[in-house]
Coordinates of C-alpha atoms and ligand atoms in Angstrom, one line a residue:
Chain A
X1 CA 0.0 0.0 0.0
X2 CA 1.4 3.4 -1.0
X3 CA -0.1 6.8 -0.1
X4 CA 0.6 10.2 -1.5
X5 CA -0.1 12.9 1.1
X6 CA -1.0 16.4 0.0
X7 CA 0.3 19.0 2.4
X8 CA -1.1 22.6 2.3
X9 CA 0.5 26.0 2.3
X10 CA -1.5 29.2 2.9
X11 CA -0.5 32.8 3.2
X12 CA 3.2 32.2 3.6
X13 CA 3.1 29.1 5.8
X14 CA 2.8 25.3 5.7
X15 CA -0.3 24.2 7.6
X16 CA 0.1 21.8 10.6
X17 CA -2.6 19.6 9.2
X18 CA 0.0 17.6 7.3
X19 CA 0.6 15.7 10.5
X20 CA -2.9 14.2 10.3
X21 CA -2.0 12.9 6.8
X22 CA 1.0 11.2 8.3
X23 CA -1.2 9.8 11.1
X24 CA -3.5 8.4 8.5
X25 CA -0.7 6.7 6.5
X26 CA 0.4 5.2 9.7
X27 CA -3.1 3.8 10.4
X28 CA -3.2 2.3 6.9
X29 CA 0.3 0.9 7.4
X30 CA 1.2 2.5 4.1
X31 CA 4.5 3.6 2.7
X32 CA 4.1 7.3 1.9
X33 CA 5.4 10.3 0.0
X34 CA 4.4 13.9 0.4
X35 CA 3.5 16.7 -2.1
X36 CA 3.6 20.4 -1.4
X37 CA 3.4 23.6 -3.3
X38 CA 5.4 25.6 -0.8
X39 CA 8.8 26.9 0.1
X40 CA 12.2 25.4 0.8
X41 CA 12.6 27.5 4.0
X42 CA 9.4 26.1 5.5
X43 CA 9.5 22.3 5.2
X44 CA 7.3 19.8 7.0
X45 CA 8.9 17.5 9.5
X46 CA 8.7 14.3 7.6
X47 CA 10.8 11.3 7.1
X48 CA 10.3 10.6 3.4
X49 CA 10.2 11.9 -0.2
X50 CA 8.8 15.4 -0.5
X51 CA 7.8 16.6 -4.0
X52 CA 8.1 20.3 -3.7
X53 CA 7.1 23.0 -6.1
X54 CA 7.9 26.7 -5.4
X55 CA 4.8 28.7 -4.4
X56 CA 6.3 31.9 -5.6
X57 CA 6.3 30.7 -9.2
X58 CA 3.3 28.3 -9.0
X59 CA 0.9 30.5 -7.1
X60 CA -1.0 29.6 -3.9
X61 CA -4.3 29.1 -5.8
X62 CA -4.1 27.8 -9.3
X63 CA -6.1 24.6 -9.5
X64 CA -5.1 23.8 -13.0
X65 CA -1.4 24.3 -12.2
X66 CA -1.5 22.4 -9.0
X67 CA -3.4 19.6 -10.6
X68 CA -0.7 19.3 -13.3
X69 CA 2.1 19.1 -10.7
X70 CA 0.1 16.5 -8.7
X71 CA -0.5 14.4 -11.8
X72 CA 3.3 14.3 -12.5
X73 CA 3.9 13.2 -8.9
X74 CA 1.3 10.5 -9.1
X75 CA 2.9 9.2 -12.3
X76 CA 6.3 9.0 -10.5
X77 CA 5.0 7.5 -7.2
X78 CA 2.0 5.4 -8.5
X79 CA 0.2 5.6 -5.1
X80 CA -2.8 3.5 -4.3
X81 CA -4.4 6.3 -2.2
X82 CA -4.1 10.0 -2.6
X83 CA -4.8 11.8 0.7
X84 CA -6.0 15.4 1.2
X85 CA -7.4 17.2 4.2
X86 CA -11.1 17.9 4.1
X87 CA -10.5 21.6 3.8
X88 CA -11.0 24.4 1.3
X89 CA -7.8 23.3 -0.6
X90 CA -8.7 19.6 -0.4
X91 CA -12.2 19.9 -1.6
X92 CA -11.1 22.1 -4.5
X93 CA -8.4 19.9 -5.7
X94 CA -9.4 16.3 -4.8
X95 CA -12.2 15.9 -7.3
X96 CA -10.0 17.3 -10.1
X97 CA -7.4 14.7 -9.3
X98 CA -10.0 11.9 -8.9
X99 CA -11.4 12.7 -12.3
X100 CA -8.1 13.0 -14.0
X101 CA -6.9 9.6 -12.8
X102 CA -10.3 7.9 -13.0
X103 CA -10.4 7.2 -9.3
X104 CA -13.2 7.2 -6.8
X105 CA -13.2 9.9 -4.2
X106 CA -14.3 9.4 -0.6
X107 CA -14.9 12.7 1.2
X108 CA -14.5 13.4 5.0
X109 CA -13.2 10.1 6.1
X110 CA -13.3 9.7 9.9
X111 CA -12.2 6.1 10.3
X112 CA -11.0 3.0 8.3
X113 CA -12.3 -0.4 9.1
X114 CA -11.2 -3.5 7.1
X115 CA -10.0 -1.3 4.3
X116 CA -13.4 0.4 4.0
X117 CA -13.9 4.1 4.8
X118 CA -16.3 5.5 7.3
X119 CA -17.9 8.9 6.5
X120 CA -20.6 10.9 8.3
X121 CA -23.9 11.7 6.6
X122 CA -26.9 13.9 7.5
X123 CA -25.0 16.2 9.9
X124 CA -23.3 13.1 11.6
X125 CA -26.7 11.6 12.4
X126 CA -25.7 8.6 10.2
X127 CA -22.5 6.9 9.3
X128 CA -21.8 5.3 5.9
X129 CA -19.3 2.6 5.3
X130 CA -18.0 3.0 1.7
X131 CA -15.7 1.0 -0.5
X132 CA -13.8 2.3 -3.5
X133 CA -14.5 0.5 -6.7
X134 CA -11.4 1.7 -8.4
X135 CA -7.7 0.7 -8.0
X136 CA -6.6 4.2 -7.0
X137 CA -8.7 6.1 -4.5
X138 CA -8.7 9.8 -3.6
X139 CA -9.8 10.7 -0.1
X140 CA -10.2 13.7 2.1
X141 CA -9.8 13.4 5.9
X142 CA -12.0 15.1 8.5
X143 CA -9.9 17.5 10.6
X144 CA -8.7 15.9 13.8
X145 CA -9.8 12.3 12.9
X146 CA -6.2 11.0 12.5
X147 CA -4.2 13.3 14.7
X148 CA -0.8 12.2 15.9
X149 CA -0.1 12.3 19.7
X150 CA 3.2 14.2 19.1
X151 CA 4.6 16.4 16.5
X152 CA 6.0 14.4 13.5
X153 CA 9.8 14.3 13.1
X154 CA 12.3 13.8 10.3
X155 CA 13.8 15.8 7.4
X156 CA 12.4 15.1 4.0
X157 CA 14.3 14.2 0.9
X158 CA 13.3 17.0 -1.3
X159 CA 12.5 16.4 -5.0
X160 CA 12.1 19.8 -6.6
X161 CA 9.4 20.3 -9.3
X162 CA 8.9 23.1 -11.8
X163 CA 5.5 24.4 -12.8
X164 CA 4.0 26.2 -15.7
X165 CA 1.1 28.2 -14.2
X166 CA -2.1 27.3 -16.1
X167 CA -4.2 30.0 -14.5
X168 CA -7.6 29.9 -16.2
X169 CA -8.6 31.7 -13.0
X170 CA -6.8 34.7 -11.5
X171 CA -5.9 34.7 -7.8
X172 CA -5.4 38.3 -6.6
X173 CA -4.8 37.9 -2.8
X174 CA -6.4 37.3 0.6
X175 CA -8.8 39.3 2.6
X176 CA -8.5 38.8 6.3
X177 CA -11.5 38.6 8.6
X178 CA -12.7 41.9 10.0
X179 CA -10.8 42.7 13.2
X180 CA -12.1 44.4 16.3
X181 CA -15.4 44.0 18.1
X182 CA -15.7 41.1 20.5
X183 CA -12.8 38.8 21.2
X184 CA -14.7 35.7 22.4
X185 CA -11.4 33.8 22.7
X186 CA -10.9 35.7 26.0
X187 CA -14.4 35.1 27.4
X188 CA -14.9 32.7 30.3
X189 CA -18.6 32.2 29.8
X190 CA -20.2 32.1 26.3
X191 CA -23.8 31.6 25.5
X192 CA -24.3 30.9 21.8
X193 CA -27.4 31.2 19.6
X194 CA -28.0 28.7 16.8
X195 CA -30.6 28.6 14.0
X196 CA -33.0 27.1 16.6
X197 CA -33.6 30.6 17.9
X198 CA -35.9 30.9 14.9
X199 CA -36.0 34.7 14.5
X200 CA -33.7 37.7 15.0
X201 CA -35.8 39.0 17.9
X202 CA -34.8 36.0 19.9
X203 CA -31.1 37.0 19.9
X204 CA -32.0 39.1 23.0
X205 CA -33.0 35.9 24.9
X206 CA -29.4 34.6 24.4
X207 CA -27.8 38.0 25.1
X208 CA -29.8 38.3 28.3
X209 CA -28.8 34.9 29.6
X210 CA -25.1 35.7 28.7
X211 CA -25.4 39.0 30.7
X212 CA -27.1 37.3 33.7
X213 CA -24.1 34.9 33.7
X214 CA -21.6 37.7 33.4
X215 CA -20.4 36.4 30.0
X216 CA -20.6 37.1 26.3
X217 CA -22.8 35.8 23.5
X218 CA -21.7 34.0 20.4
X219 CA -23.5 32.4 17.4
X220 CA -23.4 29.6 14.9
X221 CA -22.9 30.4 11.3
X222 CA -26.5 30.5 10.0
X223 CA -27.3 33.1 12.6
X224 CA -24.4 35.2 11.4
X225 CA -25.1 34.6 7.7
X226 CA -28.7 35.8 8.2
X227 CA -27.1 39.0 9.7
X228 CA -28.9 38.5 13.1
X229 CA -25.5 38.7 14.8
X230 CA -22.3 40.2 13.6
X231 CA -19.5 38.0 12.1
X232 CA -17.0 38.5 14.9
X233 CA -19.3 36.5 17.2
X234 CA -19.3 33.4 15.0
X235 CA -17.8 30.3 16.6
X236 CA -16.3 27.6 14.4
X237 CA -13.8 26.8 11.7
X238 CA -14.6 30.0 9.8
X239 CA -15.2 32.0 12.9
X240 CA -13.5 32.1 16.3
X241 CA -12.1 29.3 18.3
X242 CA -13.0 29.5 21.9
X243 CA -12.3 27.6 25.2
X244 CA -14.3 29.2 28.0
X245 CA -15.1 27.7 31.4
X246 CA -18.7 27.4 30.3
X247 CA -20.2 27.2 26.8
X248 CA -23.9 27.1 26.4
X249 CA -25.1 26.0 22.9
X250 CA -28.7 27.1 22.4
X251 CA -30.5 25.7 19.4
X252 CA -27.2 24.5 17.8
X253 CA -27.2 21.1 16.1
X254 CA -23.5 20.5 16.6
X255 CA -22.1 20.3 13.0
X256 CA -18.4 19.5 12.8
X257 CA -17.5 23.0 11.8
X258 CA -19.2 24.4 14.8
X259 CA -17.7 21.8 17.2
X260 CA -14.2 22.5 15.9
X261 CA -14.5 26.0 17.4
X262 CA -15.9 25.2 20.8
X263 CA -15.2 21.6 21.9
X264 CA -12.2 22.6 24.0
X265 CA -14.6 24.4 26.4
X266 CA -14.3 23.1 30.0
X267 CA -18.0 22.6 30.5
X268 CA -20.6 22.4 27.7
X269 CA -24.3 22.7 28.1
X270 CA -26.6 22.2 25.1
X271 CA -30.2 23.3 24.9
X272 CA -32.0 21.5 22.1
X273 CA -35.4 20.2 21.3
X274 CA -33.8 17.2 19.5
X275 CA -32.5 14.6 22.0
X276 CA -30.4 13.1 19.1
X277 CA -28.8 16.3 18.0
X278 CA -25.0 15.6 17.4
X279 CA -24.2 18.4 20.0
X280 CA -25.1 15.7 22.6
X281 CA -21.8 14.0 21.7
X282 CA -19.7 16.8 23.2
X283 CA -22.2 18.2 25.8
X284 CA -21.7 17.6 29.5
X285 CA -25.4 18.4 29.9
X286 CA -28.0 18.2 27.2
X287 CA -31.2 19.9 28.3
X288 CA -34.0 18.7 26.0
X289 CA -36.2 21.7 25.9
X290 CA -37.6 24.5 23.7
X291 CA -35.1 27.3 24.2
X292 CA -37.8 30.0 23.8
X293 CA -39.4 28.7 27.0
X294 CA -36.3 27.5 28.8
X295 CA -33.8 30.3 28.3
X296 CA -35.9 33.1 29.7
X297 CA -36.9 31.0 32.7
X298 CA -33.3 30.1 33.4
X299 CA -32.3 33.8 33.0
X300 CA -34.9 34.9 35.5
X301 CA -33.8 32.2 38.0
X302 CA -30.2 33.1 37.7
X303 CA -30.9 36.8 38.2
X304 CA -32.9 36.1 41.3
X305 CA -30.1 34.1 42.9
Chain B
X1 CA -26.4 34.5 -21.7
X2 CA -27.4 31.0 -20.7
X3 CA -27.2 30.1 -17.1
X4 CA -27.6 26.7 -15.4
X5 CA -28.2 26.1 -11.7
X6 CA -28.2 22.6 -10.2
X7 CA -30.2 21.8 -7.1
X8 CA -30.9 18.8 -5.0
X9 CA -33.8 17.9 -2.8
X10 CA -32.7 16.9 0.7
X11 CA -34.6 16.0 3.9
X12 CA -34.8 18.5 6.7
X13 CA -31.7 17.7 8.8
X14 CA -33.6 17.9 12.0
X15 CA -35.5 14.8 11.0
X16 CA -35.3 11.5 12.8
X17 CA -33.6 9.3 10.2
X18 CA -34.6 5.7 9.8
X19 CA -32.3 3.3 8.0
X20 CA -33.8 1.7 4.8
X21 CA -34.5 -2.0 4.4
X22 CA -31.3 -2.6 2.4
X23 CA -29.1 -0.9 5.0
X24 CA -27.7 1.4 2.4
X25 CA -29.2 4.8 3.0
X26 CA -32.0 6.5 5.0
X27 CA -35.6 5.6 4.5
X28 CA -37.2 8.3 2.4
X29 CA -40.7 7.8 3.8
X30 CA -42.1 10.3 6.4
X31 CA -39.4 12.9 5.8
X32 CA -40.0 16.6 5.2
X33 CA -38.1 17.6 2.0
X34 CA -36.6 20.9 1.0
X35 CA -34.0 22.5 -1.3
X36 CA -30.4 21.8 -0.3
X37 CA -29.4 24.9 1.6
X38 CA -26.2 25.4 -0.4
X39 CA -28.1 25.3 -3.6
X40 CA -30.5 28.0 -2.4
X41 CA -27.6 30.3 -2.5
X42 CA -26.8 29.2 -6.0
X43 CA -30.4 29.8 -7.2
X44 CA -30.4 33.3 -5.6
X45 CA -27.0 34.1 -7.2
X46 CA -28.2 32.9 -10.6
X47 CA -31.4 34.9 -10.4
X48 CA -29.5 38.0 -9.4
X49 CA -27.1 37.6 -12.3
X50 CA -30.0 37.2 -14.7
X51 CA -31.6 40.4 -13.3
X52 CA -28.3 42.2 -13.7
X53 CA -27.6 41.2 -17.3
X54 CA -31.3 41.3 -18.3
X55 CA -30.8 39.3 -21.5
X56 CA -30.4 35.9 -19.9
X57 CA -32.1 32.5 -19.8
X58 CA -31.9 30.6 -16.6
X59 CA -32.5 26.8 -16.3
X60 CA -32.8 25.0 -13.0
X61 CA -31.9 21.3 -13.1
X62 CA -32.7 18.6 -10.6
X63 CA -32.2 14.8 -10.7
X64 CA -34.6 12.6 -8.7
X65 CA -38.0 11.1 -8.4
X66 CA -41.2 12.9 -9.1
X67 CA -41.4 14.6 -5.8
X68 CA -38.3 16.8 -6.5
X69 CA -40.6 18.9 -8.7
X70 CA -41.9 20.5 -5.5
X71 CA -38.5 21.8 -4.8
X72 CA -38.0 22.8 -8.4
X73 CA -41.1 24.9 -8.3
X74 CA -39.6 26.9 -5.5
X75 CA -36.6 27.7 -7.7
X76 CA -38.9 28.7 -10.6
X77 CA -40.8 30.9 -8.2
X78 CA -37.5 32.5 -7.1
X79 CA -37.0 33.5 -10.7
X80 CA -35.5 30.6 -12.8
X81 CA -37.1 30.6 -16.3
X82 CA -37.4 26.9 -16.9
X83 CA -36.9 23.6 -15.2
X84 CA -35.3 20.4 -16.4
X85 CA -36.2 17.4 -14.3
X86 CA -34.0 14.4 -14.9
X87 CA -36.2 11.6 -13.7
X88 CA -34.4 9.1 -11.6
X89 CA -36.0 7.0 -8.9
X90 CA -32.7 5.5 -8.0
X91 CA -30.7 8.7 -7.5
X92 CA -29.9 8.0 -3.8
X93 CA -27.9 5.0 -4.8
X94 CA -25.7 7.0 -7.2
X95 CA -22.3 8.4 -6.3
X96 CA -20.9 11.9 -7.0
X97 CA -19.2 10.7 -10.2
X98 CA -22.4 9.4 -11.6
X99 CA -24.4 12.4 -10.6
X100 CA -21.9 14.7 -12.1
X101 CA -21.7 12.7 -15.3
X102 CA -25.5 13.1 -15.7
X103 CA -25.3 16.8 -15.2
X104 CA -22.3 17.3 -17.5
X105 CA -23.9 15.2 -20.3
X106 CA -27.0 17.3 -20.1
X107 CA -25.1 20.5 -20.2
X108 CA -22.6 19.5 -22.9
X109 CA -23.1 21.5 -26.1
X110 CA -25.7 23.7 -24.6
X111 CA -23.5 26.7 -24.2
X112 CA -24.1 27.6 -20.6
X113 CA -22.0 30.6 -19.8
X114 CA -22.2 30.0 -16.0
X115 CA -23.1 27.0 -14.0
X116 CA -23.9 27.2 -10.3
X117 CA -24.0 24.3 -7.8
X118 CA -24.0 24.1 -4.0
X119 CA -20.5 23.4 -2.5
X120 CA -22.0 20.2 -1.1
X121 CA -25.3 18.6 -0.2
X122 CA -26.5 18.5 3.3
X123 CA -27.1 14.8 3.4
X124 CA -24.0 13.4 1.7
X125 CA -21.6 16.3 2.1
X126 CA -19.2 15.0 -0.5
X127 CA -18.4 18.4 -2.0
X128 CA -17.5 16.8 -5.4
X129 CA -20.3 17.2 -7.9
X130 CA -19.7 20.8 -8.9
X131 CA -16.0 20.4 -9.4
X132 CA -16.5 17.1 -11.3
X133 CA -19.1 18.7 -13.7
X134 CA -16.5 21.4 -14.4
X135 CA -13.7 18.9 -15.1
X136 CA -16.0 16.8 -17.3
X137 CA -16.9 19.9 -19.3
X138 CA -13.3 21.2 -19.2
X139 CA -14.4 24.4 -17.6
X140 CA -12.7 26.4 -14.9
X141 CA -14.3 26.1 -11.5
X142 CA -14.2 28.4 -8.5
X143 CA -15.2 26.6 -5.3
X144 CA -16.9 27.7 -2.0
X145 CA -17.7 31.2 -3.1
X146 CA -19.2 33.6 -0.6
X147 CA -19.2 36.6 -2.9
X148 CA -19.9 37.0 -6.6
X149 CA -19.6 40.1 -8.8
X150 CA -20.2 40.3 -12.5
X151 CA -18.8 43.1 -14.6
X152 CA -18.6 43.1 -18.3
X153 CA -17.9 39.4 -18.9
X154 CA -15.6 39.1 -15.9
X155 CA -16.6 37.5 -12.6
X156 CA -14.8 38.3 -9.4
X157 CA -15.5 36.0 -6.4
X158 CA -14.4 35.5 -2.9
X159 CA -13.6 31.9 -1.9
X160 CA -13.9 31.1 1.7
X161 CA -11.0 29.6 3.4
X162 CA -10.5 28.5 7.0
X163 CA -10.4 31.0 9.9
X164 CA -12.5 33.7 8.2
X165 CA -9.9 34.3 5.5
X166 CA -11.1 34.8 1.9
X167 CA -9.3 34.5 -1.4
X168 CA -10.1 36.9 -4.2
X169 CA -10.4 34.9 -7.5
X170 CA -11.7 36.0 -10.9
X171 CA -12.5 34.3 -14.1
X172 CA -13.4 35.4 -17.6
X173 CA -15.5 33.2 -19.9
X174 CA -17.6 30.2 -19.1
X175 CA -17.1 28.8 -15.6
X176 CA -18.6 26.7 -12.8
X177 CA -19.1 28.1 -9.3
X178 CA -19.8 26.1 -6.1
X179 CA -21.7 28.1 -3.6
X180 CA -21.1 28.3 0.2
X181 CA -23.4 29.4 3.0
X182 CA -23.7 33.2 3.3
X183 CA -23.1 34.0 -0.4
X184 CA -26.3 36.0 -0.4
X185 CA -29.7 36.1 1.3
X186 CA -32.0 33.8 -0.7
X187 CA -35.4 35.5 -1.4
X188 CA -38.7 34.1 -0.4
X189 CA -40.9 33.5 -3.4
X190 CA -43.8 35.9 -3.4
X191 CA -47.4 34.7 -4.1
X192 CA -47.6 36.3 -7.6
X193 CA -44.3 34.7 -8.5
X194 CA -45.5 31.3 -7.2
X195 CA -48.5 31.7 -9.4
X196 CA -46.3 32.7 -12.4
X197 CA -44.0 29.7 -11.7
X198 CA -46.9 27.3 -12.3
X199 CA -46.9 28.4 -16.0
X200 CA -43.2 28.0 -16.5
X201 CA -41.8 25.1 -18.5
X202 CA -40.8 22.0 -16.5
X203 CA -39.5 19.4 -18.8
X204 CA -39.0 15.8 -17.6
X205 CA -36.4 13.6 -19.2
X206 CA -35.7 10.0 -18.1
X207 CA -32.2 9.9 -16.8
X208 CA -31.4 6.8 -19.0
X209 CA -31.8 9.0 -22.0
X210 CA -28.9 11.2 -20.8
X211 CA -26.1 8.9 -19.9
X212 CA -25.4 5.6 -18.2
X213 CA -22.3 5.2 -16.2
X214 CA -21.2 3.1 -13.3
X215 CA -20.6 4.2 -9.8
X216 CA -17.0 4.4 -8.6
X217 CA -18.0 4.0 -5.0
X218 CA -20.1 1.4 -3.3
X219 CA -21.9 1.9 0.0
X220 CA -21.4 -1.2 2.1
X221 CA -23.7 -0.2 4.8
X222 CA -25.2 2.6 6.9
X223 CA -25.5 2.8 10.6
X224 CA -26.2 5.1 13.5
X225 CA -22.9 6.4 14.9
X226 CA -22.0 4.8 18.2
X227 CA -23.0 7.2 20.9
X228 CA -19.9 8.2 22.7
X229 CA -21.4 11.1 24.5
X230 CA -21.2 10.5 28.2
X231 CA -23.0 13.7 29.2
X232 CA -26.2 13.9 31.2
X233 CA -29.5 14.2 29.4
X234 CA -32.2 16.3 31.2
X235 CA -35.8 16.1 30.2
X236 CA -39.0 17.3 31.7
X237 CA -40.7 20.4 33.0
X238 CA -38.8 23.6 32.0
X239 CA -38.9 25.1 35.5
X240 CA -37.5 22.0 37.1
X241 CA -34.9 21.7 34.4
X242 CA -33.7 25.2 35.1
X243 CA -33.3 24.5 38.8
X244 CA -31.5 21.3 38.0
X245 CA -29.2 23.0 35.6
X246 CA -28.4 25.8 38.1
X247 CA -27.4 23.3 40.8
X248 CA -25.2 21.4 38.3
X249 CA -23.5 24.6 37.2
X250 CA -22.8 25.5 40.9
X251 CA -21.5 22.1 41.6
X252 CA -19.4 21.4 38.5
X253 CA -18.2 24.8 37.3
X254 CA -16.8 27.9 38.9
X255 CA -19.8 29.8 37.4
X256 CA -22.6 30.9 39.8
X257 CA -20.5 29.7 42.8
Ligands
LIG1 C1 -16.7 25.2 5.0 C2 -17.7 25.4 6.1 C3 -17.4 26.2 7.2 C4 -18.3 26.3 8.2 N1 -18.0 27.1 9.3 C5 -18.9 27.2 10.3 C6 -18.5 27.9 11.5 O1 -17.4 28.5 11.6 N2 -19.4 27.9 12.5 C7 -20.6 27.3 12.4 O2 -21.4 27.4 13.4 N3 -21.0 26.6 11.3 C8 -20.1 26.6 10.3 N4 -20.5 25.9 9.1 C9 -21.9 25.5 9.0 C10 -22.2 24.2 9.7 O3 -21.9 23.1 8.8 C11 -23.7 24.1 10.1 O4 -24.5 24.4 9.0 C12 -24.0 25.1 11.2 O5 -23.1 25.0 12.3 C13 -25.4 24.8 11.7 O6 -25.8 25.8 12.6 P1 -26.9 25.5 13.7 O7 -26.5 24.4 14.5 O8 -27.2 26.8 14.4 O9 -28.2 25.2 12.8 P2 -28.9 23.8 12.5 O10 -28.0 22.8 12.1 O11 -30.0 24.2 11.6 O12 -29.5 23.4 13.9 C14 -30.5 24.0 14.6 C15 -30.7 23.2 15.9 O13 -31.7 23.9 16.7 C16 -32.5 22.9 17.3 N5 -33.8 23.7 17.6 C17 -34.7 24.1 16.7 N6 -35.7 24.8 17.3 C18 -35.4 24.8 18.6 C19 -35.9 25.3 19.8 N7 -37.1 26.0 19.7 N8 -35.3 25.1 21.0 C20 -34.2 24.4 21.1 N9 -33.6 23.9 20.0 C21 -34.1 24.1 18.8 C22 -32.7 21.8 16.3 O14 -33.0 20.6 16.9 C23 -31.3 21.8 15.7 O15 -30.5 20.9 16.4 C24 -19.6 25.7 8.1 C25 -19.9 24.9 7.0 C26 -19.0 24.8 6.0 C27 -19.3 23.9 4.8

């Protein structure tokens, strides 16, 4: 078994997620090689062959160019499995590679059992076991599913590659998230509103509870996308990462991207009408209740303590 | 300008899912169905583009059994001009490669300038179909867009990356876009538009007439994930629950102490 691991580089830096790819190859018992469009001065700690193309000449985002480089690498290495992170880079590039090499793609792998891949479905309420019907297989890994206990070690044997930018699309730079406003990462108590609040007026229920507890309020993404709450209060992969003493998730289902931003909280309380909501997997206490009734009651009781 | 938007009908994610008799997918009986959330953003963007360029023809495409027409009618009421229903009762057994092959085969030689899809579906979450369609049609593709601006034949988008960072990416000429949450605010169809939509063309074509390919992936089985959650579940009267929660918070956390 041979694996090709696709490391990522963004905004001048190699991303630490490459360690999870190594963790996965270890789990498979596979021999591996790594691929990176990056920089010689910023190499992964890795004990193996690294196919390296220079980001300055190849561009950080050029799907056609990166695809070409990867196909050359695949030709040299002939891997059985081509492994990406389930990230913006991975889900952009993985299907292009799968199509080019005629391989099946399995997205968001969380586990391997007897050579089959386990992937979540329906907001992690179900779990599918899937099998690749092609010789080669492209997969993307759910963040955190194959973490290594320690930092990887080793110095890679670098094989330099040259690219010819294809650029049917033009990448003209990054925009950082708006700064300022609330810095939830410093809050000790956070009460967050999810789509279950139903309408914008109900944000006050959540804000009032947060105030009664002496904390701040946050929100899940749909609440922010609907502009009920400003973006700098969003918790999750594309929002803030928080680790308060107490996190209360009100009307939040517990999608992986939300969990990624809050599961390091010391104590997690979820309030949800659905007893089976995936948030129950990380919650210390799941209160099965309608938040519109429960939250104001709780706020009153706390105020009168 | 010809525009195509691809949508999928999915169950409400708050449903209680039952596993089907073959142990391969969820049972589709007794579920409430709606448009895949990511596709709603695609429909809205396609309609806005049509409104902006005026001279445009916007087709909404959906693969599935007869009941997907309900979801297609919403897209028509939001402003799509015509619907193409690729009739397929077995769609849930098909993998992203097969789904993309059907869409690409339908779109081939039809001169769509822009094709919109959701970045993923809410039930499968594979995030492959849009990109595969683009590859099959040899079109450039910009994934996970949260912003779309059209000016004189050039489209400038913002792709969402992790940590709130966005990449500014533009393209000229025909292209495929996969839409991420927050791209826009999808409109609610108004009553007059719902009435108008009833008169719009909704063509049904059996999927076998489009293309027949084989899945590259097989589902071996489906199961409920093992519950690892070790937390306490509280149920009952709201007032009592509030008292219980307060004493837990006092006992287990520094809060309220
Ligand atoms: C690339 C990418 C990045 C993302 N980044 C983020 C991110 O940073 N942060 C984020 O949060 N999401 C993010 N998401 C979105 C994520 O996948 C989910 O869509 C989102 O977290 C769902 O938000 P929610 O739980 O509030 O809503 P839903 O999933 O709709 O859940 C609503 C919950 O409320 C419950 N409910 C309904 N009514 C009531 C009531 N009256 N009382 C109590 N409970 C009720 C329901 O049972 C349900 O569990 C991202 C998605 C993608 C693809």
